[in-house]
């Protein structure tokens, strides 16, 4: 039978507590999303911003929220420094169907206010011009 001294048990417990303290997160609220890069995104049918119903919140740093392509959208926004109008247009062929959609974004990017509204002739043109940012219904 092995006997362990009380001093050895206390030392082991102290060491375990130190290890646990080091492994714990630095801030108790670190699970909360960073509020400096979040956009509320809506797409509505028609040429009026008020035609949009609902919306999707996109948080970046790290990408999260209910946006289905959050990682792609955040990467495109990062490359354009949060300026949706500066996202490079994709070289695609879109049908010449007039079915206007209005995209709207408001929120902040790196602490800077973002307000964007633009009407496109159809959803293909919207996607070609804004990439994944407004791909709210995409799988």
Coordinates of C-alpha atoms in Angstrom, one line a residue:
X1 CA 0.0 0.0 0.0
X2 CA 1.3 3.4 -1.0
X3 CA 0.9 6.4 1.3
X4 CA 0.8 9.9 -0.2
X5 CA 1.6 12.8 2.0
X6 CA -0.9 15.6 2.5
X7 CA 1.7 18.0 1.2
X8 CA 2.1 16.1 -2.1
X9 CA -1.7 16.0 -2.6
X10 CA -2.0 19.7 -2.0
X11 CA 0.9 20.4 -4.5
X12 CA -0.8 18.2 -7.1
X13 CA -4.2 20.0 -6.6
X14 CA -2.5 23.4 -6.8
X15 CA -0.7 22.4 -10.1
X16 CA -4.1 21.2 -11.5
X17 CA -5.8 24.5 -10.7
X18 CA -3.0 26.4 -12.3
X19 CA -3.3 24.3 -15.5
X20 CA -7.1 24.8 -15.5
X21 CA -6.7 28.5 -15.1
X22 CA -4.3 28.7 -18.0
X23 CA -6.7 26.7 -20.2
X24 CA -9.7 28.9 -19.5
X25 CA -10.6 31.7 -21.9
X26 CA -9.2 35.1 -21.2
X27 CA -12.6 36.8 -21.3
X28 CA -15.9 35.3 -20.1
X29 CA -17.8 37.0 -23.0
X30 CA -15.4 35.9 -25.8
X31 CA -18.3 33.8 -27.3
X32 CA -20.1 37.0 -28.3
X33 CA -19.7 38.1 -31.9
X34 CA -17.5 41.0 -32.7
X35 CA -19.8 43.9 -33.2
X36 CA -17.5 45.8 -35.5
X37 CA -18.1 43.7 -38.7
X38 CA -21.7 42.9 -39.0
X39 CA -24.2 43.5 -41.8
X40 CA -27.9 43.1 -42.1
X41 CA -28.6 42.0 -45.7
X42 CA -31.9 42.0 -47.5
X43 CA -32.9 41.3 -51.1
X44 CA -36.4 42.3 -52.3
X45 CA -38.2 41.8 -55.6
X46 CA -38.8 45.1 -57.4
X47 CA -37.1 48.4 -57.5
X48 CA -38.0 49.6 -54.0
X49 CA -36.0 48.8 -50.9
X50 CA -39.2 48.4 -48.9
X51 CA -40.0 45.3 -51.0
X52 CA -37.6 43.3 -49.0
X53 CA -39.0 40.9 -46.4
X54 CA -36.9 39.7 -43.5
X55 CA -33.2 39.7 -43.8
X56 CA -30.0 37.8 -42.9
X57 CA -27.4 38.9 -40.4
X58 CA -23.8 38.3 -41.5
X59 CA -21.0 38.5 -38.9
X60 CA -17.3 38.4 -39.9
X61 CA -14.2 37.8 -37.8
X62 CA -14.9 34.8 -37.8
X63 CA -17.6 34.3 -40.4
X64 CA -20.9 33.4 -38.7
X65 CA -24.6 34.1 -38.6
X66 CA -27.5 32.7 -40.6
X67 CA -25.8 33.5 -43.9
X68 CA -25.4 30.3 -45.9
X69 CA -22.2 31.3 -47.5
X70 CA -20.7 33.4 -44.7
X71 CA -17.1 32.4 -45.2
X72 CA -17.2 33.3 -48.9
X73 CA -19.1 36.6 -48.3
X74 CA -16.7 37.6 -45.5
X75 CA -13.7 36.9 -47.7
X76 CA -15.1 39.0 -50.6
X77 CA -15.9 41.8 -48.2
X78 CA -12.4 41.6 -46.7
X79 CA -10.8 41.9 -50.2
X80 CA -13.0 45.0 -50.8
X81 CA -12.4 46.5 -47.4
X82 CA -16.1 46.2 -46.6
X83 CA -17.2 48.2 -49.7
X84 CA -19.8 46.1 -51.5
X85 CA -19.6 48.3 -54.6
X86 CA -15.9 47.5 -54.9
X87 CA -16.3 43.7 -55.1
X88 CA -15.0 42.7 -58.5
X89 CA -17.7 41.8 -60.9
X90 CA -17.8 38.2 -62.1
X91 CA -17.5 37.5 -65.8
X92 CA -20.8 35.6 -66.4
X93 CA -23.5 35.6 -69.0
X94 CA -26.9 36.5 -67.5
X95 CA -30.2 36.2 -69.3
X96 CA -31.8 39.4 -70.5
X97 CA -34.8 39.0 -68.3
X98 CA -36.2 42.0 -66.5
X99 CA -37.0 40.9 -63.0
X100 CA -35.6 43.6 -60.8
X101 CA -34.2 42.9 -57.3
X102 CA -33.0 45.5 -54.8
X103 CA -30.2 44.6 -52.5
X104 CA -29.7 46.5 -49.2
X105 CA -27.0 46.2 -46.6
X106 CA -26.5 48.2 -43.4
X107 CA -24.3 47.8 -40.5
X108 CA -20.6 48.2 -39.7
X109 CA -17.3 47.0 -41.2
X110 CA -14.3 47.3 -38.9
X111 CA -16.2 50.0 -36.9
X112 CA -17.0 52.0 -40.1
X113 CA -20.7 52.5 -41.0
X114 CA -21.9 50.6 -44.1
X115 CA -25.0 51.6 -46.1
X116 CA -25.5 50.0 -49.5
X117 CA -28.6 49.9 -51.7
X118 CA -28.7 49.0 -55.4
X119 CA -31.3 47.6 -57.8
X120 CA -30.2 45.0 -60.4
X121 CA -32.1 43.9 -63.5
X122 CA -32.3 40.3 -62.1
X123 CA -30.7 37.9 -59.6
X124 CA -28.0 36.8 -62.0
X125 CA -26.8 40.3 -62.3
X126 CA -27.0 40.8 -58.5
X127 CA -24.8 37.7 -58.0
X128 CA -22.4 38.7 -60.8
X129 CA -21.9 42.1 -59.2
X130 CA -21.9 41.3 -55.5
X131 CA -20.6 37.8 -55.3
X132 CA -21.6 35.8 -52.3
X133 CA -22.6 38.7 -50.1
X134 CA -26.3 38.6 -51.2
X135 CA -26.5 34.9 -51.9
X136 CA -29.0 34.5 -49.1
X137 CA -31.0 31.6 -50.6
X138 CA -28.0 29.7 -52.0
X139 CA -27.4 26.2 -50.7

